[in-house]
Every structure is written in structure tokens, then in C-alpha cells.
CSV table of C-alpha atoms in Angstrom, one decimal:
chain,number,residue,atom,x,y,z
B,87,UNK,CA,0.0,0.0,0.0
B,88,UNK,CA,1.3,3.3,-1.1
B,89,UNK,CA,1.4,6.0,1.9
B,90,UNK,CA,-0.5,9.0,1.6
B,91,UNK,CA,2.1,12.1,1.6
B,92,UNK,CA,3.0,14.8,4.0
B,93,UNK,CA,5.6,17.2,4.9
B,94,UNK,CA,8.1,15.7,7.1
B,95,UNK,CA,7.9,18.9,9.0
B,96,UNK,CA,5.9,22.2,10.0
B,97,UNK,CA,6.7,24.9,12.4
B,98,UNK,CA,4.4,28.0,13.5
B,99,UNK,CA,5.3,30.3,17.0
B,100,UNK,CA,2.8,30.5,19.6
B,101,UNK,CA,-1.1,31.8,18.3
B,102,UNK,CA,-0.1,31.6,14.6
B,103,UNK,CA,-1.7,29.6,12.2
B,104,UNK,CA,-0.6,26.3,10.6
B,105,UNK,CA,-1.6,23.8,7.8
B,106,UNK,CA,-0.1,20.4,7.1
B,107,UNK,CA,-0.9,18.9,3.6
B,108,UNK,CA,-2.0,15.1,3.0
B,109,UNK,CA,-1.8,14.5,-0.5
B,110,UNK,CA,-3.4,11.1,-2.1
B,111,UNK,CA,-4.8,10.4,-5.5
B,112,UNK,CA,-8.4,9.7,-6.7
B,113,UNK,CA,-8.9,6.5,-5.4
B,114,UNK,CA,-8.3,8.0,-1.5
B,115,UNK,CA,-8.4,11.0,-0.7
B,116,UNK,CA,-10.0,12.7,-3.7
B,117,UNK,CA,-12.5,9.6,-3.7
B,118,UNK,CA,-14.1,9.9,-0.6
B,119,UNK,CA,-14.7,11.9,2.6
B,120,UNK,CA,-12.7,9.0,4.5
B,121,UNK,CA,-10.1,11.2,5.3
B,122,UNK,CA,-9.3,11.6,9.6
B,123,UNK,CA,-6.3,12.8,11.3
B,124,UNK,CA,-4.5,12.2,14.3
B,125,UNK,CA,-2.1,13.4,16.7
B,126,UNK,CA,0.3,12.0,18.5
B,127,UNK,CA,3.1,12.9,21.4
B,128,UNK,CA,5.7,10.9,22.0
B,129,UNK,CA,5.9,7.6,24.2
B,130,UNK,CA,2.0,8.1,23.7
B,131,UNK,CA,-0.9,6.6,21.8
B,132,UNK,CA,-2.5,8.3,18.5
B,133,UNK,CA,-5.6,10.5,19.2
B,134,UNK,CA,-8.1,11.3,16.8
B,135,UNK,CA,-8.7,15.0,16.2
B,136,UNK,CA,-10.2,15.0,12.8
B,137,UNK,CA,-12.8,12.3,11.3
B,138,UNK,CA,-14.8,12.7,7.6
B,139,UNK,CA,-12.5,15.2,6.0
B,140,UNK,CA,-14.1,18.1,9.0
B,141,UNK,CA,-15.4,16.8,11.6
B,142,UNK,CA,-14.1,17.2,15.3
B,143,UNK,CA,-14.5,14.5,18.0
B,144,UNK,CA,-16.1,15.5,21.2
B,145,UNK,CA,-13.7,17.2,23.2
B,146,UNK,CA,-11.4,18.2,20.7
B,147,UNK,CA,-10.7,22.0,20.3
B,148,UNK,CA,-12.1,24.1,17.6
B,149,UNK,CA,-8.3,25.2,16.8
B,150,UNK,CA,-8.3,22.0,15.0
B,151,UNK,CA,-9.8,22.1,11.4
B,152,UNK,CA,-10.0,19.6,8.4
B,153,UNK,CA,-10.8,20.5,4.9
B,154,UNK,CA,-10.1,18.9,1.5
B,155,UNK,CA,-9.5,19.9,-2.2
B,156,UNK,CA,-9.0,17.6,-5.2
B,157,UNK,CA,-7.2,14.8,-3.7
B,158,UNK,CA,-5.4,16.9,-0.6
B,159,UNK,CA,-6.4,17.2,2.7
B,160,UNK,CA,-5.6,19.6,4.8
B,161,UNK,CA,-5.0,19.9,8.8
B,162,UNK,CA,-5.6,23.6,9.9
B,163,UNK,CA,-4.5,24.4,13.5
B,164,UNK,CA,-4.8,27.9,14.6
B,165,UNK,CA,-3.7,30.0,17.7
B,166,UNK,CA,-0.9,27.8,17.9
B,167,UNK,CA,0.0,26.2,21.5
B,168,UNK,CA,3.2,25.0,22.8
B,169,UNK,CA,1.0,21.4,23.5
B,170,UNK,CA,0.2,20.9,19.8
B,171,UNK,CA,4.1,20.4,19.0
B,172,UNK,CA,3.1,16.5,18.4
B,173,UNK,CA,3.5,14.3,15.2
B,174,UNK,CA,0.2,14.5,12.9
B,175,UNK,CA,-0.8,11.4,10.6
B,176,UNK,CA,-3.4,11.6,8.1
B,177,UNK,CA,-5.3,8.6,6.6
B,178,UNK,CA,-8.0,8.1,4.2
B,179,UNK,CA,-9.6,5.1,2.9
B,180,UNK,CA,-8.7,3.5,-0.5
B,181,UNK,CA,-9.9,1.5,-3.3
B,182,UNK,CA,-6.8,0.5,-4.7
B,183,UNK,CA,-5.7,-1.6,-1.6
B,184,UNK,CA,-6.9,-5.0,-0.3
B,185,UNK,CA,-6.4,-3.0,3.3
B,186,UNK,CA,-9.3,0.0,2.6
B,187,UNK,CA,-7.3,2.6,4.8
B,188,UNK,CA,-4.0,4.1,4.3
B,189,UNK,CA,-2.1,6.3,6.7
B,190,UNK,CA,0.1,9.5,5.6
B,191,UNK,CA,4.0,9.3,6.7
B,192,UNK,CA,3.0,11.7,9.5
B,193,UNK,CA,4.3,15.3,9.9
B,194,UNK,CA,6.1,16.7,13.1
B,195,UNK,CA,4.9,19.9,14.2
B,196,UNK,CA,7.5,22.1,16.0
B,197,UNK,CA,5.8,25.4,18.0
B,198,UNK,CA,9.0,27.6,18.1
Y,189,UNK,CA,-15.1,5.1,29.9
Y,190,UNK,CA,-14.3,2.9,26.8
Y,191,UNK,CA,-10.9,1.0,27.6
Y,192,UNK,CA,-8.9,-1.3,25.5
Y,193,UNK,CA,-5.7,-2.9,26.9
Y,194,UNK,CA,-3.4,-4.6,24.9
Y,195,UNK,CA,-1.2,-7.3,26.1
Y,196,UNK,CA,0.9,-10.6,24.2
Y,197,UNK,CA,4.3,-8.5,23.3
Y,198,UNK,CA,7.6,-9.7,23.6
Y,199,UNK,CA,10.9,-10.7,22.7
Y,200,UNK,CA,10.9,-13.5,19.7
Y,201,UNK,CA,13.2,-15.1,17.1
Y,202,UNK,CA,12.7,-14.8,13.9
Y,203,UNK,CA,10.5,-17.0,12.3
Y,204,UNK,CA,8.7,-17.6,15.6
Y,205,UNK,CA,5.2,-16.2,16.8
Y,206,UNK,CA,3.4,-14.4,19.2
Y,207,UNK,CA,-0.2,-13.3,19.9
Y,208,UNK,CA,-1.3,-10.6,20.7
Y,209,UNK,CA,-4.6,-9.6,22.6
Y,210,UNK,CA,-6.6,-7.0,23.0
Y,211,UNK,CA,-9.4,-6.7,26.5
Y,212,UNK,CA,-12.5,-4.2,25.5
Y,213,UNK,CA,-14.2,-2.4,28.2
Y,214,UNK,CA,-16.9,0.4,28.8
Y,215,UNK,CA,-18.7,0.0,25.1
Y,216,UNK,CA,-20.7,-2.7,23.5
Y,217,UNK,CA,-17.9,-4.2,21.7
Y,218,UNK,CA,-19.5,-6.7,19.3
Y,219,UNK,CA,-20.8,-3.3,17.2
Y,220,UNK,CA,-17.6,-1.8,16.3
Y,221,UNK,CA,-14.9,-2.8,13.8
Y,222,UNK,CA,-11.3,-3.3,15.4
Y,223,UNK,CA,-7.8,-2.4,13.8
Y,224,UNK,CA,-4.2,-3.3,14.7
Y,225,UNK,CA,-2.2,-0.8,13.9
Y,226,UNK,CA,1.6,-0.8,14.5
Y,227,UNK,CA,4.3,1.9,15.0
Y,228,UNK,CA,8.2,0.7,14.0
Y,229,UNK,CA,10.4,2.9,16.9
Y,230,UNK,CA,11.2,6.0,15.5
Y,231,UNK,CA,8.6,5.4,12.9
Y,232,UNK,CA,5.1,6.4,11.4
Y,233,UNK,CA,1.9,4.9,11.8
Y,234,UNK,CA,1.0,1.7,9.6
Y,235,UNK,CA,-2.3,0.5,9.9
Y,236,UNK,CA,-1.8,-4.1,10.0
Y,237,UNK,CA,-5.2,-5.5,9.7
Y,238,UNK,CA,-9.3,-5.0,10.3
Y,239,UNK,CA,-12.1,-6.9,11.4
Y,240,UNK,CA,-15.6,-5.8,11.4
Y,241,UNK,CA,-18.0,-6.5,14.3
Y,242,UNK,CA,-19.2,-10.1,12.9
Y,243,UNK,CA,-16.0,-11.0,12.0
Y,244,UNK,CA,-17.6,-10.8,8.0
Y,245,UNK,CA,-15.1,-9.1,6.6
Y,246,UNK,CA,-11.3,-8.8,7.7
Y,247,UNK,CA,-8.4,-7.4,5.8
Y,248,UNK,CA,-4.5,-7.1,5.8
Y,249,UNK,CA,-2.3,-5.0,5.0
Y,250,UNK,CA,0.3,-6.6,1.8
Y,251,UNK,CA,3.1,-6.6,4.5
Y,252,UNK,CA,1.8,-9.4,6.9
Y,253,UNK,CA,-1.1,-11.0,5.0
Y,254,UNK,CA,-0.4,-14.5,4.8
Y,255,UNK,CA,1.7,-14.5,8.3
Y,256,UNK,CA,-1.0,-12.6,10.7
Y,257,UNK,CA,-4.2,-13.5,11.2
Y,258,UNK,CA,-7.0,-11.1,13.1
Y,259,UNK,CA,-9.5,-12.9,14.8
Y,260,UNK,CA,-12.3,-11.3,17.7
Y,261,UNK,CA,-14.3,-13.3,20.4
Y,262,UNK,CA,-17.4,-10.9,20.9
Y,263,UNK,CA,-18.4,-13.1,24.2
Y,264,UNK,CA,-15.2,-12.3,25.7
Y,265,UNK,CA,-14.9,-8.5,24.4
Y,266,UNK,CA,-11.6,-9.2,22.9
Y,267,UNK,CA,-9.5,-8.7,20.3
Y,268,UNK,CA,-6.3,-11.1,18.8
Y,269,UNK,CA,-3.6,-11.3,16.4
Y,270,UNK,CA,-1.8,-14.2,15.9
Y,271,UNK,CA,1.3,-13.2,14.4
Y,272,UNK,CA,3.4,-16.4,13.0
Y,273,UNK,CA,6.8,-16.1,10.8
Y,274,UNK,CA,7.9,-13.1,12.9
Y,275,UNK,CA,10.6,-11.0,10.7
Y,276,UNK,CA,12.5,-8.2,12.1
Y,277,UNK,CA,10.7,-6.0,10.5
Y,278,UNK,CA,7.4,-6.8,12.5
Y,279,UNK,CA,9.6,-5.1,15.4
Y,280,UNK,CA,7.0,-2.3,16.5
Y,281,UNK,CA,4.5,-1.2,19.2
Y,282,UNK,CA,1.2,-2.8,18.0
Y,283,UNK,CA,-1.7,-0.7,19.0
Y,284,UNK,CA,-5.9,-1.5,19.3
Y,285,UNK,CA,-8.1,0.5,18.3
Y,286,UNK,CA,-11.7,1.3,17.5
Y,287,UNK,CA,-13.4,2.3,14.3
Y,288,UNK,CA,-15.6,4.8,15.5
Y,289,UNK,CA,-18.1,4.3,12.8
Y,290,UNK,CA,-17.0,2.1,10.1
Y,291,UNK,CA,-15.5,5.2,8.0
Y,292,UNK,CA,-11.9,3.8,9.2
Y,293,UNK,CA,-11.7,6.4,11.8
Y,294,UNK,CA,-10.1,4.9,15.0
Y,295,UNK,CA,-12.0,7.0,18.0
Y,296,UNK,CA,-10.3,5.0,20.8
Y,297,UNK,CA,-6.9,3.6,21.3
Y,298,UNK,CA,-4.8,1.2,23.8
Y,299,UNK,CA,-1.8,1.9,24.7
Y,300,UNK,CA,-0.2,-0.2,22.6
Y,301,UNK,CA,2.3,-3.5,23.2
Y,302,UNK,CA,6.0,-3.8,22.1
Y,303,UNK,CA,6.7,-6.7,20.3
Y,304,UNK,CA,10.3,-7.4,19.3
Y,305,UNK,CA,12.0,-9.4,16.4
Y,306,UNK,CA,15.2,-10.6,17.4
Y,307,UNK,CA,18.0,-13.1,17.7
């Protein structure tokens, strides 16, 4: 299965804004609104921040946006935090894989 | 408050094989899909195999089908793999985890169990 594709890295200072690209192909992300993304700190399990392209989980904070174009997705997190310095994964289910999900390479966001 | 607590890791030899479990708590566990999902240290996230709530459908990912094999006892509120002709590239922290709603969107993880491929 071919990973989706991310930056390797993003960095924003406190209360700024960021975005972190996912980029698939037609049969993934530009297929469907499968697309979720997660965070994750290290030594620590993923969390799900982002589910269906845009939608939040209970309890996760309104900083955190998704939104999707063609066959990119994109993770918006605004009024950066010095807690959201975490690695971010994106993933999106696929036709072209006899395992229907496929996870981006993950993106490690640095709050300077 | 929706638990899952994976246990099975350890040290093997190549070629050997291990299973790994996963305990369900604080949800009705025969409605929701489960994933294993692994994490190589220092590496990203690769999702390893799915199973829907009957156990009807179940997938792998190219890199262990044929070796691993996903199973779920809906009585017991648990989760396995059996992992057999363990490479050292299965070395990785193999988490559990929900789909929240069959869209492949894991709402709920465990904290994950190391499992190490070595001689």
C-alpha cells in the first residue's frame, strides 16, 4: 500500500496559524470523505482529532480544522499552542488496496 | 469510559510467533470494527489489519497477510492477532483500536504493546 504524503515537517510560533498537507490520489483521498487525522506525542498513543474530512470529536478544540481539495487534505490548527508540538498522521480510505485505509507518513509539528 | 488494553508482546526469534490480545471495556464491543495498527520505533503509523463487528469481513495490510491472522471473540470483548513467521521488520508497538463508525476512523486507542523481532 502506497502512503498518503505529508511534509516531514511544519513549524508555527505560539497563536499563529498552521496547515499540514496530505496529499493522495483519486482513489483516497480525492475519492471519498474518508479522510481523519490524528495526533500523537511521544511515548504516547494516537488521538483522533479529525474524522470525515471536517469533523471534530467531542472534546477536541475548535483550533483544529480539516478540509479537503481535489485529492489533498488539509489539517488547519490555529492560535498555535506549545501542546500541539506533536507528530500528525493523516489517513483516508482507498480503493486501490486490499487494506481499505492508508495512513500519511506523519508530519512533526514544531511550536517555536 | 471505553478501555482497550493490549497485552501478548515480547521478545521472539525470527520466524517464531506471538499473539497478541486485546481486553474491551466500557462499550458494546461486538458493534464496532477493530484495527491493529503498528508503529516501528522512530517510525510512522502503519495501519496491520481489520475486522468488522461479525468478523464478516477482515483485511490485511500486503506486509503481513499471509503471516497474521486477526481474529475477535465478541463473548469475551476481545480482540487477537496471531502473528506467525515473525521477521524483524514486524519489530514495533502494536496498537488496538476502535473504528468509531466504520469510516476507518479509530475514536479509541490502547496503549499499545511492544513486540520485538530478534535473535
Amino acid at each position: 500500500q502506497s502512503a498518503l504524503t505529508q511534509p516531514a515537517s511544519v513549524s508555527g510560533s505560539p497563536g499563529q496559524s498552521i496547515t499540514i498537507s496530505c496529499t493522495g490520489t483519486s482513489s483516497d483521498v480525492g475519492g471519498y470523505n474518508y479522510v481523519s487525522w490524528y495526533q500523537q506525542h511521544p511515548g504516547k498513543a494516537p488521538k483522533l482529532m479529525i474524522y470525515e474530512v471536517s469533523n471534530r470529536p467531542s472534546g477536541v478544540s475548535n483550533r483544529f480544522s480539516g478540509s479537503k481539495s481535489g485529492n489533498t487534505a488539509s489539517l488547519t490548527i490555529s492560535g498555535l499552542q506549545a501542546e500541539d508540538e506533536a507528530d500528525y498522521y493523516c489517513s483516508s480510505y482507498t480503493s486501490s488496496s486490499t487494506l481499505p485505509v492508508v495512513f500519511g507518513g506523519g508530519t512533526k509539528l514544531t511550536v517555536l | 469510559e471505553v478501555q482497550l488494553v493490549e497485552s501478548g508482546g515480547g521478545l521472539v526469534k525470527p520466524g517464531g510467533s506471538l499473539r497478541l490480545s486485546c481486553a474491551a471495556s466500557g462499550f458494546t464491543f461486538s458493534s464496532y470494527s477493530m484495527n491493529w495498527v503498528r508503529q516501528a520505533p522512530g517510525k510512522g503509523l502503519e495501519w496491520v489489519s481489520s475486522i468488522s463487528s461479525s468478523s464478516s469481513y477482515i483485511y490485511y495490510a500486503d506486509s503481513v497477510k499471509g503471516r497474521f491472522t486477526i481474529s475477535r471473540d465478541n463473548a469475551k470483548n476481545s480482540l487477537y492477532l496471531q502473528m506467525n513467521s515473525l521477521r524483524a521488520e514486524d519489530t514495533a508497538v502494536y496498537y488496538c483500536a476502535r473504528d468509531r463508525d466504520g469510516s476507518y476512523s479509530l475514536d479509541y486507542w490502547g496503549q499499545g504493546t511492544l513486540v520485538t523481532v530478534s535473535s
